[in-house]
Amino acid sequence: MNNNKIPRSADQQLADIAQEFVRQNKTRTRWRMVLTLLFVGYFGFISYLSIEQSDLLEEVLKKESPFAAEVVLSGTIQTSGEINADDALELLNDAFKAKNSKAVILRLNSPGGSPVQSSQIYQGILSLKKQHNKKLYVVIDDVCASGCYYIAASADAIYADESSIVGSIGVVISSFGAVEAIKKLGIERRLYTAGKHKGLLDAFSDEDKTAIVHIKKNILDKSHQNFINAIKATRGDKLSDHPDLFSGLIWLGKDAEKLGLIDGIADADYVASEIIGVDARVIYEKEKTLLEELTEASAKSIALVISNQLISQETIGSLH
């Protein structure tokens, strides 16, 4: 039997070489991707550690001398929203009980939200102020409307920027009506309830006039009055007698000051140094998860590398 291999043509040999080259190139590409990902992850982690350690050291040093405890609340006010009573009062409690905090600055930036959560934070602040015998100052960022102002009213003084939006002291329940629309489409609404007015806000049924009167009188008006009473209890004689003060309108900083809704135009730095009388501020805000911190640190690090690279290329290009 002849065991000699059949000679391969030159074309077949070239094809084998090409396939091997492609295979090796794919392997190298995969390894480059893996190494790049490992590098970015490592770089981000080291950046995170360095940022975290430097911030931690700075915060520790600040707390060794008198400081202003600055609580930051931003977002909508809801039970599971960015601002809720449980998380907000936990931060505020930490800020008030800190040994060397001379006073608390509450930075607010919110369009409002739940009247219940707003009321709970308002009442919680009044309790913390009494318990720790410390003052709380509110500094408004972009907007403090509706439930946000409910919270702000608990402060010893309120400050804002000239362009901050302040007010919207009112209560709203919204819905819509699509009765005529579904009729035109030939759709019949079938709603089954136990309780005469159970479907009172159903958008596909005719308005329940009796229920609407009930909502206005017993929900909206009473909630609005609770809101007004809370503001008057703490702002008192600072408020003007402007007829639209509690109408739900909003104002910019200077006009809000004239109406007595705020006490002046100032930022957190000014409040700390000129009103509280301290140079240092320690920030109290909701902690980010490790993944959020790593993502943020990595993004900052990559942006820095790209920025430095672009600057280097521009510099080199200008030298030619």
Short mmCIF file of C-alpha atoms in Angstrom, two decimals:
data_model
loop_
_atom_site.label_atom_id
_atom_site.label_comp_id
_atom_site.label_asym_id
_atom_site.label_seq_id
_atom_site.Cartn_x
_atom_site.Cartn_y
_atom_site.Cartn_z
CA MET A 1 0.00 0.00 0.00
CA ASN A 2 1.33 3.46 -0.88
CA ASN A 3 1.26 5.71 2.26
CA ASN A 4 2.74 8.74 0.54
CA LYS A 5 0.59 11.89 0.92
CA ILE A 6 -0.88 13.45 -2.17
CA PRO A 7 1.17 16.55 -3.03
CA ARG A 8 -0.72 19.82 -2.31
CA SER A 9 -0.88 22.45 -4.99
CA ALA A 10 0.61 25.91 -4.54
CA ASP A 11 -2.89 27.42 -4.41
CA GLN A 12 -3.94 25.11 -1.59
CA GLN A 13 -0.79 25.91 0.37
CA LEU A 14 -1.40 29.66 -0.06
CA ALA A 15 -5.01 29.20 1.11
CA ASP A 16 -3.83 27.35 4.24
CA ILE A 17 -1.34 30.11 5.00
CA ALA A 18 -4.03 32.77 4.57
CA GLN A 19 -6.43 30.93 6.88
CA GLU A 20 -3.73 30.57 9.54
CA PHE A 21 -2.91 34.27 9.25
CA VAL A 22 -6.58 35.21 9.72
CA ARG A 23 -6.90 32.88 12.72
CA GLN A 24 -3.83 34.33 14.42
CA ASN A 25 -4.98 37.88 13.66
CA LYS A 26 -8.40 37.21 15.25
CA THR A 27 -6.68 35.79 18.33
CA ARG A 28 -4.48 38.86 18.65
CA THR A 29 -7.51 41.15 18.23
CA ARG A 30 -9.42 39.33 20.98
CA TRP A 31 -6.45 39.58 23.34
CA ARG A 32 -6.08 43.29 22.56
CA MET A 33 -9.76 43.83 23.44
CA VAL A 34 -9.42 41.86 26.68
CA LEU A 35 -6.27 43.76 27.69
CA THR A 36 -7.91 47.09 26.82
CA LEU A 37 -10.94 46.29 28.98
CA LEU A 38 -8.72 45.15 31.84
CA PHE A 39 -6.66 48.33 31.57
CA VAL A 40 -9.74 50.59 31.56
CA GLY A 41 -11.23 48.70 34.51
CA TYR A 42 -7.97 48.83 36.47
CA PHE A 43 -7.43 52.49 35.63
CA GLY A 44 -10.99 53.31 36.69
CA PHE A 45 -10.65 51.36 39.93
CA ILE A 46 -7.37 53.06 40.84
CA SER A 47 -8.92 56.44 40.01
CA TYR A 48 -11.92 55.59 42.17
CA LEU A 49 -9.68 54.62 45.09
CA SER A 50 -7.57 57.75 44.79
CA ILE A 51 -10.62 60.01 44.55
CA GLU A 52 -12.36 58.21 47.40
CA GLN A 53 -9.31 58.33 49.66
CA SER A 54 -8.57 61.99 48.97
CA ASP A 55 -12.21 62.98 49.53
CA LEU A 56 -12.40 60.91 52.71
CA LEU A 57 -9.23 62.48 54.11
CA GLU A 58 -10.48 65.95 53.26
CA GLU A 59 -13.84 65.30 54.95
CA VAL A 60 -12.15 63.94 58.09
CA LEU A 61 -9.90 66.99 58.35
CA LYS A 62 -12.84 69.34 57.90
CA LYS A 63 -14.80 67.66 60.69
CA GLU A 64 -12.00 68.28 63.17
CA SER A 65 -12.87 71.99 63.26
CA PRO A 66 -16.19 73.90 63.13
CA PHE A 67 -18.01 73.47 59.82
CA ALA A 68 -21.36 73.91 58.10
CA ALA A 69 -23.10 70.60 57.40
CA GLU A 70 -24.53 70.83 53.88
CA VAL A 71 -27.31 68.42 52.94
CA VAL A 72 -28.08 68.17 49.22
CA LEU A 73 -31.58 67.15 48.07
CA SER A 74 -32.36 67.18 44.36
CA GLY A 75 -35.15 65.66 42.26
CA THR A 76 -38.83 64.88 42.59
CA ILE A 77 -40.38 64.32 46.01
CA GLN A 78 -41.96 60.85 46.11
CA THR A 79 -41.97 57.83 48.41
CA SER A 80 -39.61 56.05 46.02
CA GLY A 81 -38.29 59.20 44.32
CA GLU A 82 -34.97 61.03 44.45
CA ILE A 83 -36.23 62.88 47.54
CA ASN A 84 -38.18 60.93 50.15
CA ALA A 85 -38.70 61.40 53.88
CA ASP A 86 -36.72 58.35 55.03
CA ASP A 87 -33.53 59.13 53.11
CA ALA A 88 -33.76 62.90 53.57
CA LEU A 89 -34.24 62.74 57.34
CA GLU A 90 -31.42 60.20 57.68
CA LEU A 91 -29.02 62.65 56.01
CA LEU A 92 -30.37 65.57 58.02
CA ASN A 93 -30.05 63.64 61.27
CA ASP A 94 -26.38 62.90 60.50
CA ALA A 95 -25.78 66.56 59.68
CA PHE A 96 -27.44 67.86 62.85
CA LYS A 97 -25.78 65.41 65.23
CA ALA A 98 -22.23 65.93 63.86
CA LYS A 99 -20.21 67.21 66.81
CA ASN A 100 -18.55 70.19 65.12
CA SER A 101 -21.35 71.23 62.78
CA LYS A 102 -22.33 74.76 63.74
CA ALA A 103 -25.47 74.80 61.59
CA VAL A 104 -27.05 72.95 58.67
CA ILE A 105 -27.38 74.20 55.11
CA LEU A 106 -30.09 72.43 53.12
CA ARG A 107 -29.51 72.72 49.36
CA LEU A 108 -32.81 72.21 47.53
CA ASN A 109 -33.51 71.73 43.84
CA SER A 110 -36.94 70.25 43.13
CA PRO A 111 -40.16 70.95 41.22
CA GLY A 112 -42.13 69.40 44.11
CA GLY A 113 -44.08 66.19 44.48
CA SER A 114 -45.85 64.32 47.26
CA PRO A 115 -47.47 66.56 49.93
CA VAL A 116 -47.16 63.71 52.44
CA GLN A 117 -43.41 63.27 51.96
CA SER A 118 -42.95 67.06 51.99
CA SER A 119 -44.88 67.39 55.23
CA GLN A 120 -42.91 64.59 56.88
CA ILE A 121 -39.59 66.21 55.98
CA TYR A 122 -40.89 69.61 57.15
CA GLN A 123 -41.98 68.21 60.51
CA GLY A 124 -38.78 66.18 60.83
CA ILE A 125 -36.62 69.28 60.34
CA LEU A 126 -38.54 71.22 63.00
CA SER A 127 -37.97 68.31 65.40
CA LEU A 128 -34.23 68.06 64.61
CA LYS A 129 -33.74 71.80 65.07
CA LYS A 130 -35.34 71.65 68.50
CA GLN A 131 -33.52 68.47 69.51
CA HIS A 132 -30.03 69.68 68.58
CA ASN A 133 -30.55 73.42 69.12
CA LYS A 134 -29.01 74.21 65.73
CA LYS A 135 -30.24 76.43 62.93
CA LEU A 136 -31.02 75.29 59.41
CA TYR A 137 -30.66 77.50 56.36
CA VAL A 138 -32.11 76.63 52.96
CA VAL A 139 -30.26 77.53 49.76
CA ILE A 140 -32.31 77.10 46.58
CA ASP A 141 -30.57 76.13 43.36
CA ASP A 142 -32.56 76.19 40.09
CA VAL A 143 -36.07 75.64 41.37
CA CYS A 144 -37.96 75.14 44.62
CA ALA A 145 -41.65 74.81 43.86
CA SER A 146 -44.72 73.33 45.51
CA GLY A 147 -43.68 70.53 47.93
CA CYS A 148 -40.08 71.72 47.78
CA TYR A 149 -41.12 75.08 49.20
CA TYR A 150 -43.13 73.23 51.85
CA ILE A 151 -39.81 71.72 52.99
CA ALA A 152 -37.95 75.04 52.64
CA ALA A 153 -40.45 76.77 54.93
CA SER A 154 -39.01 74.81 57.87
CA ALA A 155 -35.77 76.82 57.67
CA ASP A 156 -34.65 79.67 59.89
CA ALA A 157 -33.89 81.55 56.67
CA ILE A 158 -34.19 80.85 52.94
CA TYR A 159 -31.77 82.06 50.26
CA ALA A 160 -31.79 81.71 46.48
CA ASP A 161 -30.18 82.94 43.29
CA GLU A 162 -31.70 85.86 41.39
CA SER A 163 -32.76 83.40 38.68
CA SER A 164 -34.06 80.67 41.00
CA ILE A 165 -37.74 79.79 40.53
CA VAL A 166 -39.68 79.88 43.80
CA GLY A 167 -43.31 79.35 44.81
CA SER A 168 -46.14 77.30 43.28
CA ILE A 169 -47.92 77.12 46.63
CA GLY A 170 -50.91 75.04 45.65
CA VAL A 171 -52.21 71.50 45.19
CA VAL A 172 -53.16 69.76 41.97
CA ILE A 173 -54.83 66.53 40.83
CA SER A 174 -54.76 66.01 37.07
CA SER A 175 -56.62 63.75 34.70
CA PHE A 176 -57.99 63.83 31.15
CA GLY A 177 -61.20 63.02 29.36
CA ALA A 178 -61.40 60.75 26.33
CA VAL A 179 -65.15 60.05 26.31
CA GLU A 180 -65.86 61.65 22.92
CA ALA A 181 -62.74 60.11 21.37
CA ILE A 182 -63.72 56.53 22.20
CA LYS A 183 -67.28 57.19 21.00
CA LYS A 184 -65.95 58.23 17.60
CA LEU A 185 -63.87 55.08 17.49
CA GLY A 186 -66.93 52.98 18.29
CA ILE A 187 -65.54 51.85 21.65
CA GLU A 188 -67.88 51.20 24.54
CA ARG A 189 -66.50 51.78 28.03
CA ARG A 190 -67.43 49.11 30.59
CA LEU A 191 -66.50 49.95 34.18
CA TYR A 192 -67.73 47.87 37.11
CA THR A 193 -67.43 49.26 40.64
CA ALA A 194 -68.62 48.58 44.17
CA GLY A 195 -69.24 52.05 45.52
CA LYS A 196 -71.16 54.76 43.66
CA HIS A 197 -68.19 57.07 43.08
CA LYS A 198 -65.36 54.52 42.90
CA GLY A 199 -64.60 55.34 39.26
CA LEU A 200 -64.60 59.08 39.82
CA LEU A 201 -61.33 59.82 37.96
CA ASP A 202 -61.82 57.35 35.12
CA ALA A 203 -60.75 59.13 31.94
CA PHE A 204 -63.10 57.15 29.70
CA SER A 205 -66.29 57.88 31.64
CA ASP A 206 -68.32 61.08 32.01
CA GLU A 207 -67.28 63.34 34.87
CA ASP A 208 -68.88 62.59 38.21
CA LYS A 209 -69.96 66.12 39.23
CA THR A 210 -70.70 65.17 42.85
CA ALA A 211 -67.32 63.49 43.21
CA ILE A 212 -65.53 66.48 41.67
CA VAL A 213 -67.08 68.81 44.26
CA HIS A 214 -66.02 66.36 46.97
CA ILE A 215 -62.39 66.26 45.71
CA LYS A 216 -62.19 70.03 45.49
CA LYS A 217 -63.60 70.61 48.97
CA ASN A 218 -62.18 67.71 50.95
CA ILE A 219 -58.90 66.92 49.18
CA LEU A 220 -57.55 69.89 47.26
CA ASP A 221 -58.75 72.75 49.47
CA LYS A 222 -57.85 71.03 52.73
CA SER A 223 -54.41 69.96 51.48
CA HIS A 224 -53.83 73.51 50.25
CA GLN A 225 -54.81 74.92 53.64
CA ASN A 226 -52.43 72.54 55.41
CA PHE A 227 -49.68 73.81 53.10
CA ILE A 228 -50.54 77.46 53.81
CA ASN A 229 -50.75 76.88 57.57
CA ALA A 230 -47.31 75.26 57.63
CA ILE A 231 -45.76 78.18 55.74
CA LYS A 232 -47.43 80.78 57.93
CA ALA A 233 -46.38 78.93 61.09
CA THR A 234 -42.68 79.29 60.25
CA ARG A 235 -42.47 82.30 57.90
CA GLY A 236 -45.00 84.36 59.89
CA ASP A 237 -44.64 88.14 59.52
CA LYS A 238 -41.99 87.71 56.81
CA LEU A 239 -44.75 86.98 54.28
CA SER A 240 -46.37 89.78 52.32
CA ASP A 241 -50.14 90.11 51.93
CA HIS A 242 -49.98 89.78 48.15
CA PRO A 243 -53.29 88.27 46.95
CA ASP A 244 -51.55 85.76 44.67
CA LEU A 245 -49.03 84.52 47.24
CA PHE A 246 -50.80 81.19 47.71
CA SER A 247 -52.37 80.98 44.25
CA GLY A 248 -49.84 78.56 42.75
CA LEU A 249 -47.88 81.24 40.86
CA ILE A 250 -44.08 81.18 40.71
CA TRP A 251 -41.52 83.98 40.95
CA LEU A 252 -37.80 84.58 40.40
CA GLY A 253 -35.47 85.21 43.31
CA LYS A 254 -35.72 89.01 43.66
CA ASP A 255 -39.51 89.03 43.46
CA ALA A 256 -39.69 86.07 45.85
CA GLU A 257 -37.62 88.13 48.30
CA LYS A 258 -40.04 91.08 48.02
CA LEU A 259 -42.94 88.72 48.73
CA GLY A 260 -41.21 87.32 51.80
CA LEU A 261 -40.87 83.83 50.34
CA ILE A 262 -37.09 84.02 50.74
CA ASP A 263 -34.81 86.13 52.93
CA GLY A 264 -32.12 87.12 50.47
CA ILE A 265 -29.98 86.41 47.43
CA ALA A 266 -27.01 84.22 48.38
CA ASP A 267 -25.30 80.90 47.71
CA ALA A 268 -24.16 78.18 50.10
CA ASP A 269 -20.62 79.55 50.34
CA TYR A 270 -21.89 82.96 51.43
CA VAL A 271 -24.31 81.45 53.97
CA ALA A 272 -21.51 79.36 55.49
CA SER A 273 -18.90 82.10 55.72
CA GLU A 274 -20.97 85.23 56.34
CA ILE A 275 -24.04 83.97 58.19
CA ILE A 276 -22.90 80.82 60.01
CA GLY A 277 -19.34 82.11 60.35
CA VAL A 278 -17.30 79.09 59.24
CA ASP A 279 -15.01 78.47 56.28
CA ALA A 280 -15.50 74.73 55.83
CA ARG A 281 -18.55 72.92 54.46
CA VAL A 282 -19.04 69.15 54.69
CA ILE A 283 -21.42 67.69 52.13
CA TYR A 284 -24.06 65.15 53.18
CA GLU A 285 -25.78 63.49 50.22
CA LYS A 286 -27.15 60.12 49.25
CA GLU A 287 -24.28 57.66 48.76
CA LYS A 288 -23.70 56.27 45.29
CA THR A 289 -23.25 52.56 44.73
CA LEU A 290 -19.77 51.19 44.01
CA LEU A 291 -20.79 50.61 40.39
CA GLU A 292 -21.95 54.22 40.04
CA GLU A 293 -18.74 55.49 41.60
CA LEU A 294 -16.56 53.26 39.38
CA THR A 295 -18.48 54.27 36.26
CA GLU A 296 -18.15 57.95 37.13
CA ALA A 297 -14.45 57.61 37.99
CA SER A 298 -13.73 55.67 34.80
CA ALA A 299 -15.59 58.21 32.70
CA LYS A 300 -13.66 61.07 34.27
CA SER A 301 -10.34 59.26 33.83
CA ILE A 302 -11.00 58.38 30.18
CA ALA A 303 -12.17 61.94 29.47
CA LEU A 304 -8.97 63.26 31.07
CA VAL A 305 -6.79 60.95 28.96
CA ILE A 306 -8.61 61.94 25.75
CA SER A 307 -8.42 65.62 26.67
CA ASN A 308 -4.69 65.41 27.36
CA GLN A 309 -4.17 63.54 24.09
CA LEU A 310 -6.07 66.16 22.11
CA ILE A 311 -4.15 68.98 23.78
CA SER A 312 -0.85 67.21 23.03
CA GLN A 313 -1.81 66.76 19.37
CA GLU A 314 -2.85 70.39 19.06
CA THR A 315 0.42 71.51 20.65
CA ILE A 316 2.50 69.29 18.36
CA GLY A 317 0.48 70.41 15.33
CA SER A 318 1.07 74.06 16.16
CA LEU A 319 4.82 73.51 16.31
CA HIS A 320 5.02 72.21 12.72
#
